PDB file of C-alpha atoms and ligand atoms in Angstrom:
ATOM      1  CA  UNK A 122     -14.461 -17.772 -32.002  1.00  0.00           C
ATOM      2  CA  UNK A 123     -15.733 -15.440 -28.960  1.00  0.00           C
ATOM      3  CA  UNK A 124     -17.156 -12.081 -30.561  1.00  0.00           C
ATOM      4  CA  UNK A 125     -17.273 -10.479 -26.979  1.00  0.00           C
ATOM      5  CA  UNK A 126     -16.060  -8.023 -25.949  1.00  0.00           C
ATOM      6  CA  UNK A 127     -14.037  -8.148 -22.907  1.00  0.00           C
ATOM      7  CA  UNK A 128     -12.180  -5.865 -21.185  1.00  0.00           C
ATOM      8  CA  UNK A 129      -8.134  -6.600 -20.938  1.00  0.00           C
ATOM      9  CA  UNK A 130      -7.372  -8.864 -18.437  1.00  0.00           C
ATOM     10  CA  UNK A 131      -6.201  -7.453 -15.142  1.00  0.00           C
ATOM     11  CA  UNK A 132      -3.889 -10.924 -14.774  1.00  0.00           C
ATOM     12  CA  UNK A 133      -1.577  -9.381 -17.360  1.00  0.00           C
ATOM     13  CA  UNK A 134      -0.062  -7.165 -15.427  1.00  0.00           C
ATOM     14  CA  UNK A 135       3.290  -8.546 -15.190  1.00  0.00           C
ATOM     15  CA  UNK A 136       3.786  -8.531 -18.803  1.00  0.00           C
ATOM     16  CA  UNK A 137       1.962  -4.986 -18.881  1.00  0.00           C
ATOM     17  CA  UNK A 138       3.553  -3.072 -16.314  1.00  0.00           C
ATOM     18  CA  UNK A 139       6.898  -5.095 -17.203  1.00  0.00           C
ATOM     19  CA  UNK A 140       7.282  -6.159 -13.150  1.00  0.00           C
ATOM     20  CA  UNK A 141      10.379  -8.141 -11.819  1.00  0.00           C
ATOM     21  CA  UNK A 142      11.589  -8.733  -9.100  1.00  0.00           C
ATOM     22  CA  UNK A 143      13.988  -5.593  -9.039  1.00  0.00           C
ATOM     23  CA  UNK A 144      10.723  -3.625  -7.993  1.00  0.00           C
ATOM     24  CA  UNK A 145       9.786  -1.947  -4.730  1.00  0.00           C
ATOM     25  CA  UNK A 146       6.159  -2.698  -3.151  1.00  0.00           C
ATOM     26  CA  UNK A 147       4.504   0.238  -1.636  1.00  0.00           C
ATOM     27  CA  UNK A 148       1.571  -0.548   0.449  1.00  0.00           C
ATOM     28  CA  UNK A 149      -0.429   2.306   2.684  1.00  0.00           C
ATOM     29  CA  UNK A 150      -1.600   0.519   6.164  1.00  0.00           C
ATOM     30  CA  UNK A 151      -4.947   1.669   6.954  1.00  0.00           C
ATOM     31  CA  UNK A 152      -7.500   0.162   4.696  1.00  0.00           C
ATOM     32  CA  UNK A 153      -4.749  -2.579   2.893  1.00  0.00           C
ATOM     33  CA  UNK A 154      -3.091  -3.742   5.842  1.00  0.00           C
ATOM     34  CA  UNK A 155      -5.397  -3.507   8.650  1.00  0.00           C
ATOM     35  CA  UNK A 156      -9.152  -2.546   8.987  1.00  0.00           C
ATOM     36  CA  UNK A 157      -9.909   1.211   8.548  1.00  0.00           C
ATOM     37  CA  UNK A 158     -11.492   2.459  11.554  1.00  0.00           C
ATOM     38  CA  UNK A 159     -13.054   5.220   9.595  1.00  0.00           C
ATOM     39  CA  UNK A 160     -13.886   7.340  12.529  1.00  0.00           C
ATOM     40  CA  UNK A 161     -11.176   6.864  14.778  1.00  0.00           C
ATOM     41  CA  UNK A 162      -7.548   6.525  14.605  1.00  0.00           C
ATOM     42  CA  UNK A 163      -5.951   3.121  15.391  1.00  0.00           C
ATOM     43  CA  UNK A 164      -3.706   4.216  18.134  1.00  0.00           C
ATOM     44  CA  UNK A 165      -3.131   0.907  19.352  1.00  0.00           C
ATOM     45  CA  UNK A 166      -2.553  -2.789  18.882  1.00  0.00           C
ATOM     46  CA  UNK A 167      -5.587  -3.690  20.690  1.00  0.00           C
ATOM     47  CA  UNK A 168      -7.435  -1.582  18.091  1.00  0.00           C
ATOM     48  CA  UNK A 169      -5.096  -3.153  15.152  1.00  0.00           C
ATOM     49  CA  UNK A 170      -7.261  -6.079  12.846  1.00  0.00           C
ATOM     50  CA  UNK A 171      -5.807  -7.237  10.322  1.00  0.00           C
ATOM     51  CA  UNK A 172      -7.439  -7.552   7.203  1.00  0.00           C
ATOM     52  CA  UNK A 173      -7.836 -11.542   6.375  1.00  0.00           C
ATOM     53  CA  UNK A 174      -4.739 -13.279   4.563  1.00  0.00           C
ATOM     54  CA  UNK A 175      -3.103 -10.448   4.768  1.00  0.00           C
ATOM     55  CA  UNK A 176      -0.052 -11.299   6.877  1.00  0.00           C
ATOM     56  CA  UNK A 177       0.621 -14.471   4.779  1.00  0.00           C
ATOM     57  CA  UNK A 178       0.170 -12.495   1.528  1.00  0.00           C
ATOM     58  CA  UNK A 179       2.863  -9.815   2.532  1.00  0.00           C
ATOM     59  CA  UNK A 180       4.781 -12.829   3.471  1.00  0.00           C
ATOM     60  CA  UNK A 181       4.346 -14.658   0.280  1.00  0.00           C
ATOM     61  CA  UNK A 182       4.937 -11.189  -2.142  1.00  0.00           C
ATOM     62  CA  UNK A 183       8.275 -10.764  -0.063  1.00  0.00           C
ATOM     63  CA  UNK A 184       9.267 -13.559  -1.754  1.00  0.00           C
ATOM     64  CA  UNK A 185       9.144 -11.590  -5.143  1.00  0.00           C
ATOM     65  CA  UNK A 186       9.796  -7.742  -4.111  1.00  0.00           C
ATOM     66  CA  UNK A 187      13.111  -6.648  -3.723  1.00  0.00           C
ATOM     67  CA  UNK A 188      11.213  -4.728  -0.919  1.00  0.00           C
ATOM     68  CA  UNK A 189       7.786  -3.635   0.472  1.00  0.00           C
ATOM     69  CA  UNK A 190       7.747  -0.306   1.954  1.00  0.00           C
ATOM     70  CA  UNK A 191       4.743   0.827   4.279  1.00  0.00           C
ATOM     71  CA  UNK A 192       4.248   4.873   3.708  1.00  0.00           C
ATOM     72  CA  UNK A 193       1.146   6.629   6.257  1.00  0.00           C
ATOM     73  CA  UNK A 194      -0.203   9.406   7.276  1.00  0.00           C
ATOM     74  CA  UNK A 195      -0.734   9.208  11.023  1.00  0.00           C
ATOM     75  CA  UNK A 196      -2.172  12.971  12.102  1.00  0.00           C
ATOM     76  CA  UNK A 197      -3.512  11.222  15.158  1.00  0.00           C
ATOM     77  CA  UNK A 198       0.068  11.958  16.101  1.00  0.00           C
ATOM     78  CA  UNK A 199       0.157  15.633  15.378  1.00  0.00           C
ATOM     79  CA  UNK A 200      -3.301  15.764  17.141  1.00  0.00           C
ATOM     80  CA  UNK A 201      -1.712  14.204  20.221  1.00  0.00           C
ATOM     81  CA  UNK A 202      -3.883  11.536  20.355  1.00  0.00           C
ATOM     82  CA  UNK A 203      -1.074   8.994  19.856  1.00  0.00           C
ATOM     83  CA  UNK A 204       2.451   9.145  20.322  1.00  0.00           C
ATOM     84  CA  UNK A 205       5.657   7.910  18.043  1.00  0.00           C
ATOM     85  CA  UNK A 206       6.160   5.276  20.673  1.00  0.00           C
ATOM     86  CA  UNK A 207       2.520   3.604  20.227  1.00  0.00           C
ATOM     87  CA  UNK A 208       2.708   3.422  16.565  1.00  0.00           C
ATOM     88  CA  UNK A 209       6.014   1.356  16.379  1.00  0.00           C
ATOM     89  CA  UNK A 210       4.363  -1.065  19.004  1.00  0.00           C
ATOM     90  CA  UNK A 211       1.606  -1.212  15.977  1.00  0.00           C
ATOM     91  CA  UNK A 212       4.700  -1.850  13.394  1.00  0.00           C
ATOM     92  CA  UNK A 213       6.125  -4.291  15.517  1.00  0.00           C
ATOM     93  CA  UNK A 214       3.028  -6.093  15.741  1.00  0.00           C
ATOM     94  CA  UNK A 215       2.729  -5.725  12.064  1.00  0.00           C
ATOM     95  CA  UNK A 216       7.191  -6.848  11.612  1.00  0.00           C
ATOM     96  CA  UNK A 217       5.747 -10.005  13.983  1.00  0.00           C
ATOM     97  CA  UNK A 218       2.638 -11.254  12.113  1.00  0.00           C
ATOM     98  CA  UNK A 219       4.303 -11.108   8.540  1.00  0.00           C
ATOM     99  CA  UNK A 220       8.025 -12.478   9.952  1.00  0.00           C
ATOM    100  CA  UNK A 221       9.812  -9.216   9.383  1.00  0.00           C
ATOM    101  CA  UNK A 222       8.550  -9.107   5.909  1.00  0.00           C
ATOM    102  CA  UNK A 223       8.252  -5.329   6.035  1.00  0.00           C
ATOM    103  CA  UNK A 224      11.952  -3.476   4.863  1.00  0.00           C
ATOM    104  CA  UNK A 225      11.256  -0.225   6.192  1.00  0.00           C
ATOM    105  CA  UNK A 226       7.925   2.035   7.556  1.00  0.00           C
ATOM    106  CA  UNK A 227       7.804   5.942   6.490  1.00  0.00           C
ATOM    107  CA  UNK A 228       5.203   7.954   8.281  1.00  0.00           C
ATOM    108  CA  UNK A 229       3.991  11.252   8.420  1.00  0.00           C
ATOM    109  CA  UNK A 230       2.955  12.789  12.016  1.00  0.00           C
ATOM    110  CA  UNK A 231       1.986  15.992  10.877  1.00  0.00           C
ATOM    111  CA  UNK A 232      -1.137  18.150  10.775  1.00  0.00           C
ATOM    112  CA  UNK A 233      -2.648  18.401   7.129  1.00  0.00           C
ATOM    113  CA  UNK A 234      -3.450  21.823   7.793  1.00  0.00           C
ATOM    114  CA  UNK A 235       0.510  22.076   8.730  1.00  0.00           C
ATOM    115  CA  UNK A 236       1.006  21.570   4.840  1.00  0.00           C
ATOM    116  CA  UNK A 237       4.537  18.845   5.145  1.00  0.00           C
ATOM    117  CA  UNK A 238       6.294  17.752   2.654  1.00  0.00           C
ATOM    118  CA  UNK A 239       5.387  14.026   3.190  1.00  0.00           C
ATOM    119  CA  UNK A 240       1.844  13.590   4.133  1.00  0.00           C
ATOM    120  CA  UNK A 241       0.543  12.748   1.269  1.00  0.00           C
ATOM    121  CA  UNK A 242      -0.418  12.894  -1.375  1.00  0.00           C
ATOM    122  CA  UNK A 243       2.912  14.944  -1.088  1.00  0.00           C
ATOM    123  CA  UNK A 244       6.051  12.842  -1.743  1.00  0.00           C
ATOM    124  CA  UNK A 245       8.212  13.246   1.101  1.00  0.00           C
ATOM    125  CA  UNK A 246       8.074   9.892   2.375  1.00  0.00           C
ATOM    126  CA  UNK A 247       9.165   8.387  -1.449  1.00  0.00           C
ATOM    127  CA  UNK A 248      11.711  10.587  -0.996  1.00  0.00           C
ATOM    128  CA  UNK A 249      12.854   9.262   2.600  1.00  0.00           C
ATOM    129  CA  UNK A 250      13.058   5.699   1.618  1.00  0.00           C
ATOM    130  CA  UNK A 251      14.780   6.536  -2.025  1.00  0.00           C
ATOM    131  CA  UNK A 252      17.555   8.187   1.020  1.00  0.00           C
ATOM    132  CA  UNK A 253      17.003   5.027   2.905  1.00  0.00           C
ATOM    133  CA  UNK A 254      17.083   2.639   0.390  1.00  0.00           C
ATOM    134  CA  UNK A 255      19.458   4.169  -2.754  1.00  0.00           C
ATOM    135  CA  UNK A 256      18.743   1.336  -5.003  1.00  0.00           C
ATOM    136  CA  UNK A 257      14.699   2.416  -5.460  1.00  0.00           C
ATOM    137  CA  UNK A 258      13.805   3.067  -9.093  1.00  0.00           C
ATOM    138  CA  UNK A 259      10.172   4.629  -7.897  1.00  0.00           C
ATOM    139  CA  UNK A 260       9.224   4.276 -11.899  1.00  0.00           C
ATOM    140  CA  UNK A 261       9.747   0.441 -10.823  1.00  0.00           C
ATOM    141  CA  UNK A 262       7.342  -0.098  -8.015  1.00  0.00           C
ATOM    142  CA  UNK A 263       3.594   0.259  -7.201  1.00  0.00           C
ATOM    143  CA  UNK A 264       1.880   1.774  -4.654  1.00  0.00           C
ATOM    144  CA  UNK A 265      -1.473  -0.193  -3.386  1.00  0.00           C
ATOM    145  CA  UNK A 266      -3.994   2.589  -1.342  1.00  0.00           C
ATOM    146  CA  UNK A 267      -7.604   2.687  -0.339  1.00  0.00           C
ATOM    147  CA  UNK A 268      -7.342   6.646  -0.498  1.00  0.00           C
ATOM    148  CA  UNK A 269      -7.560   9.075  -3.735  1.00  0.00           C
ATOM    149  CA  UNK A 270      -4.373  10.551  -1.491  1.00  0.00           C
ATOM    150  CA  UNK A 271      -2.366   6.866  -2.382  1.00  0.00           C
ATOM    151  CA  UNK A 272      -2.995   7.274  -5.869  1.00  0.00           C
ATOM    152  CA  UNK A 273      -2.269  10.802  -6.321  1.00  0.00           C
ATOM    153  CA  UNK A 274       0.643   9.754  -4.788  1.00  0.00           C
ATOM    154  CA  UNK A 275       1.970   6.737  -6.929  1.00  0.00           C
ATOM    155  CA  UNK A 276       1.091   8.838  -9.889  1.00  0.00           C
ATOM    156  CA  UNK A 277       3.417  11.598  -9.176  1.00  0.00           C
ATOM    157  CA  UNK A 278       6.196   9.195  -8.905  1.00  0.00           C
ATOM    158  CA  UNK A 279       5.752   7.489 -11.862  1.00  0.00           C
ATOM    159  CA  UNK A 280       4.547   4.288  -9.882  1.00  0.00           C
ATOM    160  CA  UNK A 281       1.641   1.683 -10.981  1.00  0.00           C
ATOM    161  CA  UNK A 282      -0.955   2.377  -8.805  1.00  0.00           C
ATOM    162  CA  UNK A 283      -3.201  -0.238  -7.070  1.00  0.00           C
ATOM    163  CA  UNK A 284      -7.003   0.741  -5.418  1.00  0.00           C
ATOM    164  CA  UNK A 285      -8.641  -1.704  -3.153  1.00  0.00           C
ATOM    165  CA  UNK A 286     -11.836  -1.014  -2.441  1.00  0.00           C
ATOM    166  CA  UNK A 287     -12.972  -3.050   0.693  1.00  0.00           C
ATOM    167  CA  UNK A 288     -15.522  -4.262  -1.307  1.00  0.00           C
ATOM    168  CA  UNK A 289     -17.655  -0.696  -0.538  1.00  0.00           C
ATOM    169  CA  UNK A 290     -20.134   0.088  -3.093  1.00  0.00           C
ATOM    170  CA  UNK A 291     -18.103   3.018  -4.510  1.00  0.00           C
ATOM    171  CA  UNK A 292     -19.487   5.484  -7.205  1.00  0.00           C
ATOM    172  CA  UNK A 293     -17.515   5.597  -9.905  1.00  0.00           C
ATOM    173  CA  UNK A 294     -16.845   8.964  -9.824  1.00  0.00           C
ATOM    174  CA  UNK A 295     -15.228   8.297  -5.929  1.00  0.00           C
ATOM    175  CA  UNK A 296     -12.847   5.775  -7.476  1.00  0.00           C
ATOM    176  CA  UNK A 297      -9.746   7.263  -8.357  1.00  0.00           C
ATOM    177  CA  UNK A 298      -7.957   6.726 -11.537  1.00  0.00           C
ATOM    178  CA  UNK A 299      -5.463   3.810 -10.521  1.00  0.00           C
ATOM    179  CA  UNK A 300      -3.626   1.402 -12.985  1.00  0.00           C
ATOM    180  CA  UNK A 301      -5.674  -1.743 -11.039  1.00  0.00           C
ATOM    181  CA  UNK A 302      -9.263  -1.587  -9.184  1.00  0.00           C
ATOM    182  CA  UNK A 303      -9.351  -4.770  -6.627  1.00  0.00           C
ATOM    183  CA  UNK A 304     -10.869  -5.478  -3.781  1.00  0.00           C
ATOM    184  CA  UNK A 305      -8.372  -5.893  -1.268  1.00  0.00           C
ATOM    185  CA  UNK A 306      -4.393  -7.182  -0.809  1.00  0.00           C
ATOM    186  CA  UNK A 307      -4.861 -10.669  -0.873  1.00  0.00           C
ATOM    187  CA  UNK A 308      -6.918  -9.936  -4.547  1.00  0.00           C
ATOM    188  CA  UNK A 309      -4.178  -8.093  -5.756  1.00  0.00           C
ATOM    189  CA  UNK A 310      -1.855 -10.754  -4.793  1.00  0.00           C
ATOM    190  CA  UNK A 311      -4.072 -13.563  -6.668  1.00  0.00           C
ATOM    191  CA  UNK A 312      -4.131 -11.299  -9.783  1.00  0.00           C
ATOM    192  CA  UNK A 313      -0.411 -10.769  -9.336  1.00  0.00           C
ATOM    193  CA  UNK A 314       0.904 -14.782  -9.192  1.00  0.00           C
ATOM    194  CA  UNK A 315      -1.946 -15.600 -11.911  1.00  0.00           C
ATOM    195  CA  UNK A 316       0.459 -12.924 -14.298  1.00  0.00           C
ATOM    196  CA  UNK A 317       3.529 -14.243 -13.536  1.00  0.00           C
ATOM    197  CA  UNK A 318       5.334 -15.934 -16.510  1.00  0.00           C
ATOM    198  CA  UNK A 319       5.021 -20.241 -16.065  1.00  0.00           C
TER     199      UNK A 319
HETATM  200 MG1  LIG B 552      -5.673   4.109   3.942  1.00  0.00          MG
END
């Protein structure tokens, strides 16, 4: 008999969280879809990179969601760096890669120092796909972020909440208090199938 201690077992969470395939995947684009620039905006497809597997992961989760919803903040907008027009070339791109595995993308153009209703961590764009989308229980669905902003987020909706850290040596104080630390999409994914009942 082990007399170890060990902590609980992230690949539980299907059992945990009590997922199935009724729920709604929320996933934040910069940082969990595509490399964060950090200090630029990605304004265009030529500046879009994917982070690794994770076209074929959306692909393959698809397969179990009822949905996955992207939900951004894109200031670059409100700072007229970019316009509407360039960021649904960047969605298209996105619709492309992962053979239209995405149901619907909710962004928010404003300002921060505009103070919206759906940049978040405000809930306005929850809100816009619940419209969009009527059947949404957001108690059943989880929102993966790279931000303290995506779990704030998640949290106020009653979501499970997913960090991925880019592998970045975080402090622990800068990682926010999510349901699930990982290191990326494609890790989440793993942890996910590895859950799922034989
Ligand atoms: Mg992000």
């Amino acid at each position: 008999m082990n007399h170890y201690h060990t902590p609980p077992l992230p690949g539980l969470i299907v059992s945990r969280w009590q997922i199935n395939p009724q729920w709604t995947l929320f996933l934040d684009r910069d940082g969990v879809i595509n490399q964060n620039l950090k200090t630029q905006y990605v304004r265009s497809v030529e500046q879009f990179a994917f982070i690794e597997q994770v076209p074929d992961v959306i692909k393959q989760l698809r397969r179990y969601f009822c949905r996955i919803l992207v939900v951004t903040n894109q200031q670059g907008i409100g700072k007229g760096l970019m316009t509407d027009e360039d960021l649904y070339a960047i969605f298209r791109y996105i619709q492309t890669a992962t053979d239209d595995s995405i149901d619907g993308f909710f962004f928010c153009p404003h300002l921060a120092q505009v103070r919206c209703l759906c940049r978040k961590p405000n809930i306005g764009m929850a809100l816009q796909a619940r419209i969009q989308f009527p059947g949404i229980d957001l108690r059943q669905a989880i929102m993966v972020g790279d931000s303290a902003t995506d779990i704030a987020f998640g949290k106020k909706l009653g979501m499970k909440t997913v960090f991925v850290t880019n592998n970045e040596p975080l402090l622990p104080k800068q990682i926010p208090p999510a349901d699930l630390v990982c290191a990326n999409l494609p890790e989440f994914a793993t942890i996910f199938w590895n859950s799922l009942p034989a």
